[in-house]
Short mmCIF file of C-alpha atoms and ligand atoms in Angstrom, two decimals:
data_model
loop_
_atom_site.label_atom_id
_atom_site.label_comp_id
_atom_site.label_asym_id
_atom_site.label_seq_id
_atom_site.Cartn_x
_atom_site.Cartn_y
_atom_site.Cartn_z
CA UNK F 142 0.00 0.00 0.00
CA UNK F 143 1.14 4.11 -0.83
CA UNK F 144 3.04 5.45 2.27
CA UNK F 145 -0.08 8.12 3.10
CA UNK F 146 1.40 10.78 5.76
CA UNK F 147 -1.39 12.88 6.71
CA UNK F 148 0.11 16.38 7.93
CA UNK F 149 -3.12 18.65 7.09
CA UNK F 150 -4.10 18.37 10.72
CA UNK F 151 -5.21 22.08 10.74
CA UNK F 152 -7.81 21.54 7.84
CA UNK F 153 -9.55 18.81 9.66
CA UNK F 154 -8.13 15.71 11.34
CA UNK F 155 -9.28 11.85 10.67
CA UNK F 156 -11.80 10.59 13.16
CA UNK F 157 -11.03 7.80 16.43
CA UNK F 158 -12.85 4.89 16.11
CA UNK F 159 -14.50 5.26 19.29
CA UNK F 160 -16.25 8.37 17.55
CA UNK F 161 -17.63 6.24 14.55
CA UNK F 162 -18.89 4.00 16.66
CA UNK F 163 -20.30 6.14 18.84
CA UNK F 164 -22.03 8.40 15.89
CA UNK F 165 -23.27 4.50 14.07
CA UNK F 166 -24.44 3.15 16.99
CA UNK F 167 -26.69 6.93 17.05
CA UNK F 168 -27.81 6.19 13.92
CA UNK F 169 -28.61 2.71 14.10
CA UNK F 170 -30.24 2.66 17.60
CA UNK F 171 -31.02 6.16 18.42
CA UNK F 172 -32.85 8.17 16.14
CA UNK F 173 -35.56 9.55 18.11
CA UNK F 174 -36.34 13.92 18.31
CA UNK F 175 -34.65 14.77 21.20
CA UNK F 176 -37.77 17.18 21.46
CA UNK F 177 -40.42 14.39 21.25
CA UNK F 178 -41.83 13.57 24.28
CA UNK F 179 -42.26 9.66 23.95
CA UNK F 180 -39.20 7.39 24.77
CA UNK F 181 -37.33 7.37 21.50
CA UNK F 182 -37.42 11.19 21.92
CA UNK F 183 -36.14 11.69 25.52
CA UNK F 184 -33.13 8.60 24.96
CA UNK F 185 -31.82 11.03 22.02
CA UNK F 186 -32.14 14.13 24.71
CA UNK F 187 -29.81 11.94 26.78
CA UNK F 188 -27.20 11.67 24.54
CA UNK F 189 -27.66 15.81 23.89
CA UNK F 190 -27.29 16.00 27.29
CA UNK F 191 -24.11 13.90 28.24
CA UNK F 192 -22.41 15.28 25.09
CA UNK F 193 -23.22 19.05 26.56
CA UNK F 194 -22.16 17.67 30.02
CA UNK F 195 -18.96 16.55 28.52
CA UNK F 196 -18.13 19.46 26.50
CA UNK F 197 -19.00 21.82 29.44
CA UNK F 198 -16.78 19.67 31.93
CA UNK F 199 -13.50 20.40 29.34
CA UNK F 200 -14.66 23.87 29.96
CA UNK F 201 -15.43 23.92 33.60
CA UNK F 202 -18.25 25.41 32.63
CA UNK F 203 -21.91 24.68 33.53
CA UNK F 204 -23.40 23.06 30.85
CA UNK F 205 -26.44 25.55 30.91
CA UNK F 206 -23.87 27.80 29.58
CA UNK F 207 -22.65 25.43 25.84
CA UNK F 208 -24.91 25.28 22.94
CA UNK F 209 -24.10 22.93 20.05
CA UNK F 210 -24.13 24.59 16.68
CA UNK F 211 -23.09 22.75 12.75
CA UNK F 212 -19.50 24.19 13.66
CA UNK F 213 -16.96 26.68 13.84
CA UNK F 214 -18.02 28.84 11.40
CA UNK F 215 -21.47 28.87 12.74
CA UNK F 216 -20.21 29.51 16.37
CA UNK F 217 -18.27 32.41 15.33
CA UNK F 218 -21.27 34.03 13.13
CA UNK F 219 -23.45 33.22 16.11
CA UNK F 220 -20.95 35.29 18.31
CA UNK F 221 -20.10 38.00 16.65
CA UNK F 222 -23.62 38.87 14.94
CA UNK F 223 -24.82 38.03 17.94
CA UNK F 224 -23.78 40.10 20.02
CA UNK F 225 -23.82 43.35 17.80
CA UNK F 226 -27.33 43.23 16.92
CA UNK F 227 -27.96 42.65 20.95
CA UNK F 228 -25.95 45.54 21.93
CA UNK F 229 -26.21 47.82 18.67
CA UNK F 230 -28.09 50.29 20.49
CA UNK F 231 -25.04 50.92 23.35
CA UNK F 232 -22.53 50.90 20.14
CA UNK F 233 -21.80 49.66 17.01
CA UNK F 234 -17.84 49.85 17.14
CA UNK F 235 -16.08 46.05 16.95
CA UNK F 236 -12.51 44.68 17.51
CA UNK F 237 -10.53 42.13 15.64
CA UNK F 238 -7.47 41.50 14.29
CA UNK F 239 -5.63 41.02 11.10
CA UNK F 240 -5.20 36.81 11.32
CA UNK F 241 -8.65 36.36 12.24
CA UNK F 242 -10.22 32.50 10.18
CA UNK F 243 -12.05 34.21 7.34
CA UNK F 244 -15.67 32.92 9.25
CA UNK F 245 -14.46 35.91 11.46
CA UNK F 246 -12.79 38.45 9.21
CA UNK F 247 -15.63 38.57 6.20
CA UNK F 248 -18.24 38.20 8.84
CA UNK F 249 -16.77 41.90 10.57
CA UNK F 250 -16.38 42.87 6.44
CA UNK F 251 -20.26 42.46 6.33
CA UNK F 252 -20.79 44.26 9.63
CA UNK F 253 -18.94 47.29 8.03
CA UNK F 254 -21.54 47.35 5.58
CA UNK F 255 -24.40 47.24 7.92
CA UNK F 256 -23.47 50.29 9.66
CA UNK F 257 -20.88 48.78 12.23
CA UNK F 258 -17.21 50.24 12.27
CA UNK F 259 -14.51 47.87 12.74
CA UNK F 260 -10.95 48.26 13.89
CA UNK F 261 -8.90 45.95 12.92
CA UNK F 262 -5.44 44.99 15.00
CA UNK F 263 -2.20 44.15 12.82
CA UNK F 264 0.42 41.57 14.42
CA UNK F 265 4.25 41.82 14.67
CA UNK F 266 6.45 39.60 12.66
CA UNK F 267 5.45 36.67 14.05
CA UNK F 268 1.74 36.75 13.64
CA UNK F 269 0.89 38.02 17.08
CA UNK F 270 -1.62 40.65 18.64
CA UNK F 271 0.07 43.13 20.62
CA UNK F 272 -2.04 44.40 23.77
CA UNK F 273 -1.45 47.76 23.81
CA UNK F 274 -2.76 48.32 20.15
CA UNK F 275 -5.69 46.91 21.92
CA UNK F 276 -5.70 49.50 24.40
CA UNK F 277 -5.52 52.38 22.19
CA UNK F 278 -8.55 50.79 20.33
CA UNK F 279 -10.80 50.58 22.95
CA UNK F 280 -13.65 53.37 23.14
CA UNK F 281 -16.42 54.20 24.88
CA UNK F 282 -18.74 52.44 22.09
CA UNK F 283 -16.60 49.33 21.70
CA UNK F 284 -19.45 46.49 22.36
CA UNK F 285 -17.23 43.51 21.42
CA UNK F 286 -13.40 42.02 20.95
CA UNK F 287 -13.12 39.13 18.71
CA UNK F 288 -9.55 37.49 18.74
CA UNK F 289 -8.87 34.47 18.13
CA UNK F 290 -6.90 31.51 20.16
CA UNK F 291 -4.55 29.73 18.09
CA UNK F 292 -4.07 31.08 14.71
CA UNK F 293 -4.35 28.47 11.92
CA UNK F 294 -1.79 29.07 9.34
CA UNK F 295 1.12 29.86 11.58
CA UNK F 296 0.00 28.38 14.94
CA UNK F 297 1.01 31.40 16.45
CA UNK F 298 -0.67 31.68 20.46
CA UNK F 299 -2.15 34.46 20.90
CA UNK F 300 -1.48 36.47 24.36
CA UNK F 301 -5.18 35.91 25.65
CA UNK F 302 -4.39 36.01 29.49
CA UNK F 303 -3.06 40.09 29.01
CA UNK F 304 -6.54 40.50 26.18
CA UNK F 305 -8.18 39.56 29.40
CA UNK F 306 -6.81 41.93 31.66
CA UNK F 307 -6.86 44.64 29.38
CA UNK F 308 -10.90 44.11 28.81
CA UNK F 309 -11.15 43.38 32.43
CA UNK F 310 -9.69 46.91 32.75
CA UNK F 311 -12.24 48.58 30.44
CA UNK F 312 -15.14 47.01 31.76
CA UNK F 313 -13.65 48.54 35.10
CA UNK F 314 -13.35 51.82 33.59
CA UNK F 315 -16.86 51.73 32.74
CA UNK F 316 -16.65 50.03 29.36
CA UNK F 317 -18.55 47.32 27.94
CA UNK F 318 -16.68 44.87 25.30
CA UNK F 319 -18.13 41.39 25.15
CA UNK F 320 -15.15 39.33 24.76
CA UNK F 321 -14.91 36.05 21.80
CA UNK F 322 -12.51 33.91 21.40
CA UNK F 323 -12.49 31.31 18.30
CA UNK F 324 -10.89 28.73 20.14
CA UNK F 325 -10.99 26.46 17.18
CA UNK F 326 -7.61 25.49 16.93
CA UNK F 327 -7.15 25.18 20.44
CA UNK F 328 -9.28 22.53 21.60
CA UNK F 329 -7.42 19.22 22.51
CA UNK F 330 -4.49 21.01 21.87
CA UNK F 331 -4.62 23.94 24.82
CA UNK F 332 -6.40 23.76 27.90
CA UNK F 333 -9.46 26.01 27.58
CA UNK F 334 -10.93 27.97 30.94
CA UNK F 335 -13.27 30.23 29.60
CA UNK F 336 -14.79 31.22 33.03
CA UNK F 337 -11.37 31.82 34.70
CA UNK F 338 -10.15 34.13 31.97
CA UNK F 339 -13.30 36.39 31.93
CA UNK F 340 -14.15 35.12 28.27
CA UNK F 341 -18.10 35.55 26.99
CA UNK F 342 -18.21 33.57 24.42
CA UNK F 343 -16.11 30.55 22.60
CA UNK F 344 -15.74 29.24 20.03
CA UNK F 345 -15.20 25.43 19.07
CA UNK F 346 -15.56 23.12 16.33
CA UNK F 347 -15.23 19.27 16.51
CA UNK F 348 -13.40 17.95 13.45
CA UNK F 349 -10.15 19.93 14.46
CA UNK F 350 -10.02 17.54 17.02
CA UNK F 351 -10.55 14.05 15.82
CA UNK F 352 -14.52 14.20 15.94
CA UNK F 353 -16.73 14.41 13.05
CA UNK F 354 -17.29 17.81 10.73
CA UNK F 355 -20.49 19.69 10.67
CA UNK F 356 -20.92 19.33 14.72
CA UNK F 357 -19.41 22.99 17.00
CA UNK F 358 -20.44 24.16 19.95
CA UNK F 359 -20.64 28.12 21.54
CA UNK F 360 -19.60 28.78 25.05
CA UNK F 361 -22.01 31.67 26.09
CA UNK F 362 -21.32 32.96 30.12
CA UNK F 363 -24.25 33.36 31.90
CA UNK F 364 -26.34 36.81 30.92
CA UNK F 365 -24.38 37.42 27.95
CA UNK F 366 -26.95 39.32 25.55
CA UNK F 367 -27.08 37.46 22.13
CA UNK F 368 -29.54 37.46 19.20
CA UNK F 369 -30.21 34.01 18.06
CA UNK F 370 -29.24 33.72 14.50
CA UNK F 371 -31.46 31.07 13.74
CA UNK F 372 -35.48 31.18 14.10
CA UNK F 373 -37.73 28.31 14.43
CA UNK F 374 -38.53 25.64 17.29
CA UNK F 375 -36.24 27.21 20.05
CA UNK F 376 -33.99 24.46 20.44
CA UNK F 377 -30.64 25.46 21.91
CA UNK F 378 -32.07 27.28 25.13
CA UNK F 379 -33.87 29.72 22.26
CA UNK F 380 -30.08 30.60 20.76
CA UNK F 381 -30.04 28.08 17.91
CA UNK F 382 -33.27 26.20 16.70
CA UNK F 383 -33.22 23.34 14.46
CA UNK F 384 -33.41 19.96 15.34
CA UNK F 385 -30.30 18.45 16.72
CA UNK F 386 -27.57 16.83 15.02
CA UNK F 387 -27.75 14.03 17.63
CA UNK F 388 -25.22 11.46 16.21
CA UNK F 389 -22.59 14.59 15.38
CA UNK F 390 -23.25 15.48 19.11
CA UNK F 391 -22.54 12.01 20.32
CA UNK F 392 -19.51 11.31 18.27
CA UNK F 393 -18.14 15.26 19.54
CA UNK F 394 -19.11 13.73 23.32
CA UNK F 395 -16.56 10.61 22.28
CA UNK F 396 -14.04 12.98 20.72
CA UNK F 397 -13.54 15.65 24.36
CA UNK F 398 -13.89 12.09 26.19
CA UNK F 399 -10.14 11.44 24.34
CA UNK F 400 -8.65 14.56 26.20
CA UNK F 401 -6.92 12.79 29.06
CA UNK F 402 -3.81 12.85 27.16
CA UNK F 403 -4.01 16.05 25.84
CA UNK F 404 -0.70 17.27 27.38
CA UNK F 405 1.34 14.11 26.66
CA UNK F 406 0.20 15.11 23.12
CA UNK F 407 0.78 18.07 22.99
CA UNK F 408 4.61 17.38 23.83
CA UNK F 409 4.59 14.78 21.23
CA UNK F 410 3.57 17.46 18.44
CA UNK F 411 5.66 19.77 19.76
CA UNK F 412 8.68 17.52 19.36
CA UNK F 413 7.86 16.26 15.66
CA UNK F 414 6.93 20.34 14.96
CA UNK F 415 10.70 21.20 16.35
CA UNK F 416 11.89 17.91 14.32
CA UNK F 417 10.41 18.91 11.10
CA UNK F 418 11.29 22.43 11.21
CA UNK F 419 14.89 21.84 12.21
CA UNK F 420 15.24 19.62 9.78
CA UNK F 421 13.99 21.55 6.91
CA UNK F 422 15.69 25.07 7.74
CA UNK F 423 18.80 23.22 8.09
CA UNK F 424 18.96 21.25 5.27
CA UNK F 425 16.87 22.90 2.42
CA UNK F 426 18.51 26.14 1.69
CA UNK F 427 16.24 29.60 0.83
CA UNK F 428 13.24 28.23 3.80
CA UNK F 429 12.16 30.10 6.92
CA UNK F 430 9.85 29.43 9.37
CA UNK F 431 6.69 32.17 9.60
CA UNK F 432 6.10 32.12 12.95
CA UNK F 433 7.36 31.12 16.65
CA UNK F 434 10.13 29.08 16.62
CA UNK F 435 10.82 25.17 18.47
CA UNK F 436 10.39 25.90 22.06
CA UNK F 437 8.76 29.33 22.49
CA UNK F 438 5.58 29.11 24.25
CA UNK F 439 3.36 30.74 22.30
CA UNK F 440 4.13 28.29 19.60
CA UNK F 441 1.32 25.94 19.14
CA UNK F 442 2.45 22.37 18.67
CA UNK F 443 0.69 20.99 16.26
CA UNK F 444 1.08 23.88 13.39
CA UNK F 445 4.37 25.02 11.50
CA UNK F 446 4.52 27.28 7.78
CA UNK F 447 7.55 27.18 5.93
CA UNK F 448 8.71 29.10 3.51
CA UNK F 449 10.43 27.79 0.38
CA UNK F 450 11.51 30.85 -1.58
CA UNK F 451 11.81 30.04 -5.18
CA UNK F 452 9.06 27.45 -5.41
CA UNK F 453 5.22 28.07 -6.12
CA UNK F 454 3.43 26.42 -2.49
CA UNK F 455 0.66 24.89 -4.84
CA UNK F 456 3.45 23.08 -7.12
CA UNK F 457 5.47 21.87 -4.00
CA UNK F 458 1.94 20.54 -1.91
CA UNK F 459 1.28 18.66 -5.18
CA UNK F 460 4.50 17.33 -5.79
CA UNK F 461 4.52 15.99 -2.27
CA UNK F 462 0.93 14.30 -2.83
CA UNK F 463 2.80 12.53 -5.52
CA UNK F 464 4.54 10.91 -2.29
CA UNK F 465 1.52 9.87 -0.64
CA UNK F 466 1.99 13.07 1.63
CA UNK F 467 -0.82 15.77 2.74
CA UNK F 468 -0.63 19.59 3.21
CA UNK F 469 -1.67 22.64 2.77
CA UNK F 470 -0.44 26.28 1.32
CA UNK F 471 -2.86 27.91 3.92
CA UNK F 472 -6.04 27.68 5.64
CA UNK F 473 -8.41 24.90 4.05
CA UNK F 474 -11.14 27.15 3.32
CA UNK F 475 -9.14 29.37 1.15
CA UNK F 476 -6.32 26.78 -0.52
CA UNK F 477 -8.56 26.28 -3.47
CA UNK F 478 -9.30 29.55 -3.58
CA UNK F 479 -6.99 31.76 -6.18
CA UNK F 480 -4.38 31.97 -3.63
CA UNK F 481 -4.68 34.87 -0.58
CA UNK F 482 -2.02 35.50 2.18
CA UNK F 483 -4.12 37.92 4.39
CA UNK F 484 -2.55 36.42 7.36
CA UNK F 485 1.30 36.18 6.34
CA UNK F 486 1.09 39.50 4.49
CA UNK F 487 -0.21 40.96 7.98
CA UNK F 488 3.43 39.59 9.25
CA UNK F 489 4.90 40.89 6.51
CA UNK F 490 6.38 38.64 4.27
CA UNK F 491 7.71 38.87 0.51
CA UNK F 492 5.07 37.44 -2.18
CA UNK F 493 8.18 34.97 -2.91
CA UNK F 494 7.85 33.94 0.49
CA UNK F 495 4.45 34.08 0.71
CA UNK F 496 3.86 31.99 -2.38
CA UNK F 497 6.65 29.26 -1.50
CA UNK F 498 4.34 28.89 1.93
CA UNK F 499 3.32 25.05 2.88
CA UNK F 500 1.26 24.55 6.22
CA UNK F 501 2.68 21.29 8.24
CA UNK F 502 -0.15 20.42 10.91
CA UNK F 503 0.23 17.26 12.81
CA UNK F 504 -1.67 15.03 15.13
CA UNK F 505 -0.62 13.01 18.02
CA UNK F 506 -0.47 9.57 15.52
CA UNK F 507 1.96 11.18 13.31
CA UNK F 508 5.42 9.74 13.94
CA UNK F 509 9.20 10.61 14.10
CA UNK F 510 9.57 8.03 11.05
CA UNK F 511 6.91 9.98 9.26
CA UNK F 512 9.10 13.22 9.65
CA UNK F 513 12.48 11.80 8.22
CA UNK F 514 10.63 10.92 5.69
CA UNK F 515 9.06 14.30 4.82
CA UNK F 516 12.37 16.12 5.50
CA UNK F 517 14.35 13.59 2.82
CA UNK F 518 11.79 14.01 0.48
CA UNK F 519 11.51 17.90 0.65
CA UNK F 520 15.21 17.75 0.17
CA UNK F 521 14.25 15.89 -3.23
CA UNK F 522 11.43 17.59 -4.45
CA UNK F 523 12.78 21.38 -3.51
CA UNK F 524 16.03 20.78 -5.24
CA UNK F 525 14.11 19.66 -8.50
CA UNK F 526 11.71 22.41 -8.65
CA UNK F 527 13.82 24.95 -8.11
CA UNK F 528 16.27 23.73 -10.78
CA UNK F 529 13.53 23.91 -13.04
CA UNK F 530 13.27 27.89 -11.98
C1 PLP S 801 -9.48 29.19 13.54
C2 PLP S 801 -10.65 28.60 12.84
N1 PLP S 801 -11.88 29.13 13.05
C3 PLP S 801 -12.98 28.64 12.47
C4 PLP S 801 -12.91 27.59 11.59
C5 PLP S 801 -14.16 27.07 10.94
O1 PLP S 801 -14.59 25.88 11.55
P1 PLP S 801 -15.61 24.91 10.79
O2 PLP S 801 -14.85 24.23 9.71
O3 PLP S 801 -16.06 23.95 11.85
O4 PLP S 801 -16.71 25.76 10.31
C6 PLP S 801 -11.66 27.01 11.31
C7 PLP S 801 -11.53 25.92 10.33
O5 PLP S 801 -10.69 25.96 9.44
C8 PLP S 801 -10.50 27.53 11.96
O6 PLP S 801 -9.29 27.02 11.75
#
């Protein structure tokens, strides 16, 4: 069988087994409405219910405070529209930054255009957020911050304890920023405390994190105003109606159930990340990383982008699919897009640097043996190309 080394973790990650047979055994046994009122009905509320249980204990949340929505994208429209339609009349100005998912940045583009104003936060050179150009943005009118977790192109950590502080501080002063987070690429990667850090709402989506697509879920804190997006039977405490997606929900339960060894992971990814990159900037002339380096803390572990001046990303990602291995030139929602580098232009890179760009996201399966591997045939494939330059 074709070597297949799966390193577009980022894009969406390959599902346990416990969460297929968790989500069949759904379909096959347990297919009642979990708003009927007969048996069938209330057994598929009890799966709705451990699932919320179990994505609220990750959390330390109450459960009362997680509704499930189709996924990230949905969580952060939820959010974000959300709240400015609940609190339009005390403001209309919004936060966010540069590196935002595109669920976040064209969803603030669209606010613009509905009357909202919009400030949006660059990054230094390594794709991060600095606080005190928060600061200065802050007004009076500022109803809500949006900044994201864990960036996915460059995996760069964004400083969310000091966000906090600094939004603690304007609420203080008098102010009154709701505060979201898409957490998507931090969940089973980061410990999330939403609570603890002062955070309103959350953002999460299941398929990042080994459980199936189309399944997210919104942390809301308790009284935080929000408009429900979605009309109709008043499922979702009223926030998101629609019938559930019960076996989603039960395979998203089996998925957060997988945590336990979330840090033993983490350390895993981290070492293959430091591997791969170390590898690759020593041995493959013309590459840099984009982003935090092996070892820095706000360097998420399962996410590294490489440059590979000289070399089109598209032609290299292809050429290495030829090998049996997977990746990406940038987030998955925009690769097949004509190509856009919102997020490394924001760090400012080069368009040669931004077009030689490959996105190496791992999970905790991928091997040591599976990096050698990339890293000798890089070596191969990079050489070619560019001699073809
Ligand atoms: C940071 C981030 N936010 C949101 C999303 C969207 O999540 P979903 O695919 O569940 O809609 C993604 C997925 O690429 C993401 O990486």
């Amino acid at each position: 069988m074709k070597q297949e080394i799966y390193l577009d973790n980022a894009a969406t990650t390959k599902p346990t087994k416990a969460v297929v047979q968790e989500m069949v055994q759904c379909l096959e046994h347990i297919y009642g409405n979990p708003s009927s009122v007969h048996r069938l009905g209330v057994e598929a509320e009890r799966v709705v219910t451990r699932a919320r249980e179990a994505v609220a204990g990750i959390l330390k949340a109450n459960p009362k405070e997680v509704i499930f929505t189709s996924g990230g994208s949905e969580s952060n429209n939820l959010a974000i529209k959300g709240a400015a339609y609940a609190l339009a009349k005390r403001g209309k100005h919004i936060i966010t930054s540069e590196i935002e998912h595109s669920a976040v940045y064209s969803l603030c583009q669209d606010l613009e255009e509905d009357g909202f104003e919009v400030t949006v936060l660059p990054v230094d050179k390594e794709g991060i957020v600095q606080t005190n150009d928060l600061k200065a943005a802050l007004r009076e009118d500022t109803i809500l911050v949006t900044i994201m977790y864990v960036n996915n192109e460059t995996g760069a950590i964004q400083p969310i304890e000091e966000i906090g502080k600094v939004i603690d501080a304007a609420k203080e002063a008098n102010k009154i920023p709701l505060w979201h987070v898409d957490a998507v690429q931090a969940l089973g990667k980061i410990p999330l405390y939403p609570a603890k850090m002062g955070i309103n709402m959350l953002s999460l989506s299941a398929h990042k994190a080994h459980g199936p697509k189309g399944i997210g879920a919104l942390y809301i804190s308790k009284g935080t105003p929000l408009h429900p997006q979605i009309s109709g039977g008043g499922q979702e405490m009223g926030l998101r109606s629609g019938t559930e997606n019960v076996p989603a929900i039960a395979g998203f339960r089996a998925a957060v159930s997988d945590f336990k060894e979330m840090q033993q992971d983490a350390k895993h990814m981290a070492k293959l990340r430091q591997m791969l990159v170390e590898g690759i900037l020593k041995n493959i002339p013309d590459t840099r990383l984009n982003g935090l380096p092996p070892g820095n803390e706000q360097a998420a572990p399962h996410i590294a982008n490489i440059s590979f001046t000289g070399v089109r990303g598209e032609v290299l990602l292809h050429s290495l699919e030829g090998e049996g291995i997977f990746t990406s030139t940038g987030s998955a929602c925009s690769s097949r897009k004509a190509v856009e580098h919102r997020v490394l232009n924001a760090m400012g890179l080069s368009n040669e640097e931004m077009e030689g760009a490959i996105r190496f996201s791992f999970n905790a399966q991928n091997s040591e043996e599976e990096v050698v591997i990339v890293i000798e045939k890089l070596k191969e494939i990079v050489k070619e190309l560019r001699s073809f330059a």
